[in-house]
Amino acid sequence: MNRLKVAVYAICKNEEMFIDRWIDSMQEADMIIVTDTGSTDGTVEKLKARGAIVYSVKVDPWRFDVARNISLSFVPRDVDVCVCTDLDEVLEPGWREKLERVWTPQTTSLKYMYTWSFNPDGSRGVTFWYNKIHRRHGFRWIHPVHEILQYYGPDPVCLAWERSINLNHYPDPTKSRGSYLPLLEMAVQESPDDDRDTHYLGREYMFRGQWDKCIETLQKHLTMPRSKWKEERSASMRYIARAYKAKGDYKEAYSWLYKAIAEAPHLREPYVELAKLAYEKEDWPTIYHMVEEALKIKERSDSYVNQSFAWDATVYDLGSLSCYYLGMFNKSYEWVKMAVEMSPHNERLKNNLAIIKAKAEANSNG
């Protein structure tokens, strides 16, 4: 097979701080094409100085899908593979060779691993399969926000998968997501039967503390005929529980977390979230039971709904506390050691370790 022609394309606005890191990681492409949507800093000049092809456009009213489709239109038609990234993302070295290895003439798009967030110790946090590498032709972007690729080409869909291609996200924490809510409301108005947009809208209401709208929207999501994906349904139930908890209704919060477990019992997240809720009520037996069940689950989901709190020291921390107050000091000591091992700089956990160790030794000697 002849060498593929690969283009990276992106949209940006006022992202001068990311340019060097981003360009460095994209250099394996044959060309880098950026659509600037109104930068007022030195973004455009710096991109050009680093060799990127830059177009300046105005998208008004703003929609991410429109901006992405404009940016895709600037990619030359003889390109074989398009790699869409954002400037706050980094592709790990060697991605081009890995792409060439799995891409075939039949491939329509390629799935790879995306680390959306990192843990404080630098290890991978929320990581899931991503799909923004695709053929030049037969694709368009849809949805005003949380936009995705839609294939409309004549050939059958043929996905390639490569777990060793890693795209890492290092966002600007000061950047506002204020435009997301009105765009999500627009998305649901445009596609009222789209379960994905409805889920995202309900989640956004949760982020904004609009608890009643969160509950109403996510309950609607659960009744939609297209709402079939159990992991996302379970997440909706967890978010409903968070909203009820914020409203002070712990009975409903408990109920919805049990529903979340029943919907996707293979996920750790609802068990640990219920343990966290039970901790606030000092409900030690429930915490212990939830931790025991959570720890039976060894495989972390590759979908975007996985959350770090279910896979870090939290579960062992909660378990050790429950055992301590239930008088199970040896088990408490076993779990707090695991918590400290996973979070060695946490002073509270280290203090707990000393207290629980003394209690366990006294209990054994007694």
XYZ file of C-alpha atoms in Angstrom:
366
model
C 0.000 0.000 0.000
C 1.273 3.472 -0.868
C 2.056 5.832 1.974
C -1.069 7.550 3.257
C -1.506 11.294 3.023
C -2.476 12.406 6.533
C -3.780 15.825 7.583
C -4.416 17.149 11.080
C -7.203 19.720 11.257
C -8.491 21.805 14.151
C -10.494 24.846 15.184
C -9.188 27.349 17.713
C -9.632 30.722 19.356
C -7.113 32.434 21.653
C -5.008 29.340 22.317
C -1.523 30.771 21.883
C -0.286 29.057 25.061
C -0.866 25.575 23.612
C 0.578 26.007 20.125
C 4.157 24.777 20.555
C 3.158 21.661 22.490
C 0.326 20.897 20.059
C 2.341 21.428 16.870
C 5.184 19.314 18.257
C 2.816 16.381 18.778
C 1.103 16.751 15.377
C 4.307 16.987 13.302
C 4.005 13.403 12.080
C 1.175 14.520 9.771
C 1.830 15.668 6.211
C 0.030 18.926 6.896
C -1.573 20.798 9.799
C -4.624 22.922 8.980
C -6.174 25.249 11.553
C -9.376 27.264 11.316
C -9.185 30.242 13.656
C -12.575 31.571 14.718
C -11.606 34.991 16.030
C -8.417 35.013 18.079
C -7.334 38.348 19.529
C -3.997 37.146 20.913
C -1.035 35.919 18.874
C -2.550 32.545 17.976
C -2.720 33.043 14.203
C 0.765 34.474 13.877
C 2.331 31.777 16.038
C 0.572 28.967 14.175
C 1.825 30.297 10.857
C 5.333 30.681 12.256
C 5.248 26.994 13.252
C 4.244 25.948 9.735
C 0.498 25.443 10.089
C -1.889 26.425 7.301
C -4.312 28.885 8.916
C -7.735 30.091 7.785
C -9.704 32.757 9.646
C -13.497 32.524 9.687
C -16.389 33.940 11.677
C -19.095 31.541 12.828
C -22.132 33.496 13.991
C -24.266 32.239 15.596
C -21.687 29.916 17.100
C -22.063 26.159 16.699
C -19.278 23.631 17.038
C -20.563 21.433 14.201
C -20.613 24.343 11.750
C -17.077 25.359 12.732
C -15.820 21.771 12.408
C -17.422 21.329 8.989
C -15.855 24.557 7.756
C -12.482 23.389 9.036
C -12.929 20.001 7.333
C -13.739 21.746 4.052
C -10.266 23.310 4.077
C -8.586 19.881 4.049
C -7.416 19.105 0.482
C -9.556 16.541 -1.284
C -6.627 14.230 -2.034
C -5.939 13.618 1.667
C -6.481 10.002 2.730
C -6.830 10.361 6.500
C -8.069 13.307 8.567
C -7.053 13.626 12.221
C -9.233 16.081 14.131
C -7.795 17.353 17.414
C -8.033 20.432 19.629
C -5.097 22.603 20.599
C -5.270 21.559 24.261
C -4.658 17.946 23.231
C -1.446 16.016 22.599
C -0.904 12.900 20.490
C 1.784 10.666 21.935
C 4.787 10.088 19.630
C 4.615 7.282 17.090
C 0.934 7.747 16.307
C 1.477 8.031 12.552
C 3.232 4.670 12.262
C 0.516 2.981 14.340
C -2.197 4.561 12.195
C -0.515 3.394 8.974
C -0.216 -0.126 10.398
C -3.956 -0.613 10.997
C -5.475 1.553 8.252
C -6.664 -0.331 5.144
C -8.330 0.827 1.911
C -11.652 -0.252 3.445
C -11.218 1.688 6.707
C -13.700 4.519 7.222
C -12.540 5.659 10.666
C -10.196 4.729 13.486
C -10.882 4.448 17.201
C -8.091 5.172 19.682
C -7.701 5.980 23.377
C -8.493 9.437 24.740
C -7.448 10.498 28.234
C -9.850 13.282 29.111
C -8.337 13.903 32.550
C -5.307 12.907 34.594
C -5.083 12.083 38.291
C -3.070 14.370 40.610
C -0.168 11.901 40.524
C -0.034 12.105 36.724
C -1.597 8.713 36.049
C -4.451 8.393 33.582
C -7.855 9.335 34.939
C -10.966 9.248 32.748
C -9.912 7.393 29.586
C -12.134 6.038 26.824
C -12.326 5.131 23.134
C -12.442 8.153 20.820
C -13.304 8.482 17.150
C -12.040 11.605 15.382
C -9.708 10.024 12.829
C -11.537 9.405 9.574
C -11.530 9.316 5.793
C -11.473 12.662 4.023
C -14.757 11.970 2.215
C -18.159 10.824 3.443
C -18.116 12.480 6.870
C -19.806 15.505 8.392
C -20.016 16.914 11.914
C -23.409 17.072 13.647
C -24.774 18.580 16.913
C -24.226 22.204 18.018
C -22.046 21.067 20.957
C -20.558 17.696 21.969
C -20.387 17.313 18.222
C -19.749 13.937 16.615
C -18.881 12.627 13.175
C -21.656 11.244 10.992
C -20.779 8.940 8.110
C -22.795 9.260 4.913
C -20.414 7.664 2.423
C -21.325 4.922 -0.063
C -19.046 2.218 1.362
C -19.871 0.031 4.367
C -18.690 1.307 7.735
C -15.321 -0.242 8.546
C -13.817 0.700 11.904
C -10.184 0.197 12.813
C -9.151 0.064 16.487
C -5.743 0.898 17.918
C -5.446 1.041 21.704
C -1.807 2.158 21.584
C -2.654 5.486 19.910
C -3.131 7.883 22.825
C -4.570 11.391 22.639
C -4.171 13.291 25.922
C -6.237 16.265 27.068
C -4.610 19.090 29.048
C -7.314 21.771 29.251
C -7.105 25.387 30.285
C -8.938 25.405 33.655
C -9.829 29.076 33.225
C -11.687 28.536 29.955
C -15.440 29.053 30.265
C -17.942 26.431 29.185
C -20.697 29.020 29.432
C -21.813 28.483 25.843
C -22.549 24.797 26.395
C -25.952 25.091 28.064
C -27.693 27.210 25.391
C -26.127 25.048 22.676
C -27.366 21.866 24.362
C -30.832 23.345 24.734
C -30.679 24.162 21.011
C -29.554 20.614 20.234
C -32.510 19.097 22.097
C -34.915 21.488 20.373
C -33.502 20.470 16.990
C -33.477 16.737 17.758
C -35.985 16.051 20.546
C -35.705 12.291 19.996
C -31.928 12.227 20.390
C -31.196 10.448 23.676
C -27.527 11.459 23.682
C -28.243 15.194 23.563
C -30.935 14.827 26.234
C -28.481 13.042 28.533
C -25.848 15.728 27.995
C -28.385 18.480 28.660
C -29.465 16.888 31.930
C -25.836 16.505 32.953
C -25.182 20.158 32.128
C -28.113 21.201 34.338
C -26.442 19.179 37.108
C -23.137 20.986 36.542
C -25.003 24.298 36.830
C -26.875 23.325 40.005
C -30.272 23.475 38.282
C -31.480 20.435 40.166
C -35.131 20.280 39.151
C -34.299 20.682 35.460
C -31.593 18.056 35.848
C -34.040 15.549 37.333
C -36.770 16.285 34.786
C -34.429 16.069 31.789
C -32.636 12.905 32.857
C -35.883 11.163 33.769
C -37.015 12.008 30.239
C -33.785 10.514 28.905
C -34.581 7.241 30.650
C -38.018 7.008 28.993
C -36.809 7.686 25.445
C -37.141 4.766 22.992
C -33.562 5.255 21.772
C -32.144 5.263 25.298
C -30.709 1.732 25.250
C -27.083 2.090 26.335
C -27.029 0.799 29.899
C -23.823 2.591 30.952
C -25.192 6.003 29.966
C -28.586 5.194 31.504
C -26.838 4.262 34.754
C -24.961 7.575 34.631
C -28.267 9.443 34.236
C -29.546 7.669 37.343
C -26.417 8.634 39.289
C -26.825 12.266 38.263
C -30.483 12.223 39.300
C -29.318 10.896 42.682
C -26.832 13.765 42.980
C -29.587 16.264 42.263
C -31.866 14.755 44.921
C -28.995 14.737 47.401
C -28.362 18.424 46.695
C -32.055 19.059 47.375
C -31.719 17.242 50.706
C -33.807 14.236 49.669
C -31.518 11.391 50.676
C -34.258 8.760 50.382
C -34.659 9.468 46.663
C -30.896 9.724 46.230
C -30.457 6.251 47.737
C -33.261 4.899 45.546
C -31.779 6.232 42.318
C -28.330 4.883 43.114
C -29.768 1.418 43.680
C -31.459 1.783 40.284
C -28.114 2.817 38.762
C -26.527 -0.358 40.138
C -29.339 -2.519 38.789
C -29.062 -0.880 35.360
C -25.321 -1.545 34.992
C -24.113 -3.898 37.743
C -20.799 -4.359 35.905
C -19.766 -0.748 36.631
C -17.995 0.269 39.842
C -19.196 3.857 39.724
C -22.731 3.456 41.152
C -21.537 1.230 44.006
C -18.865 3.726 45.039
C -21.203 6.675 44.634
C -23.699 4.955 46.932
C -20.894 4.298 49.430
C -20.011 8.004 49.330
C -23.642 8.938 49.950
C -23.914 6.440 52.805
C -20.787 7.943 54.382
C -22.603 11.260 54.768
C -25.270 9.424 56.787
C -22.685 7.323 58.701
C -24.414 4.261 57.285
C -21.477 1.931 57.863
C -23.123 -1.394 56.869
C -24.186 -0.003 53.488
C -20.717 1.413 52.866
C -19.109 -1.929 53.670
C -21.466 -3.831 51.378
C -21.001 -1.381 48.492
C -17.204 -1.471 48.795
C -17.200 -5.273 48.836
C -19.305 -5.334 45.667
C -17.275 -2.607 43.951
C -13.997 -4.418 44.547
C -15.333 -7.510 42.779
C -15.280 -5.447 39.572
C -11.743 -5.534 38.170
C -12.211 -4.125 34.661
C -12.640 -0.387 34.183
C -15.086 0.619 31.461
C -13.653 2.025 28.236
C -16.641 4.374 27.850
C -16.701 8.047 28.786
C -18.914 7.473 31.854
C -16.083 5.931 33.903
C -14.948 8.153 36.764
C -11.694 8.272 38.690
C -13.261 8.148 42.174
C -14.276 4.537 41.540
C -10.706 3.511 40.728
C -8.502 5.540 43.072
C -7.984 5.367 46.843
C -11.585 6.420 47.553
C -13.054 2.923 47.604
C -10.429 1.590 50.056
C -10.696 4.728 52.185
C -14.461 4.339 52.540
C -14.120 0.619 53.161
C -11.539 1.097 55.914
C -13.726 3.668 57.671
C -16.785 1.427 57.536
C -14.843 -1.515 58.962
C -13.385 0.639 61.733
C -16.809 1.730 62.939
C -18.149 -1.805 62.575
C -15.340 -3.108 64.808
C -13.622 -4.995 61.969
C -10.190 -3.555 62.715
C -8.022 -6.041 60.809
C -10.043 -5.554 57.627
C -9.979 -1.799 58.214
C -6.182 -1.935 58.464
C -5.914 -4.024 55.294
C -7.975 -1.509 53.303
C -6.387 1.646 54.703
C -2.965 0.261 53.723
C -4.261 -0.065 50.167
C -5.598 3.500 50.285
C -2.230 4.885 51.422
C -0.422 2.850 48.792
C -2.610 4.445 46.113
C -2.432 7.957 47.604
C 0.888 8.117 49.488
C 0.892 11.890 50.037
C -2.553 12.089 51.636
C -1.917 13.141 55.250
C -5.402 12.207 56.466
C -5.002 8.675 55.145
C -1.559 8.355 56.754
C -2.994 9.507 60.087
C -5.837 7.010 59.695
C -3.285 4.291 58.994
C -1.478 4.956 62.286
C -4.726 5.030 64.292
C -6.178 1.909 62.674
C -2.900 -0.018 62.920
C -2.752 0.648 66.668
C -6.382 -0.417 67.061
C -5.863 -3.615 65.052
C -2.741 -4.551 67.042
C -4.470 -3.855 70.359
C -7.432 -5.937 69.252
C -5.166 -8.842 68.252
C -3.259 -8.679 71.544
C -6.436 -8.344 73.552
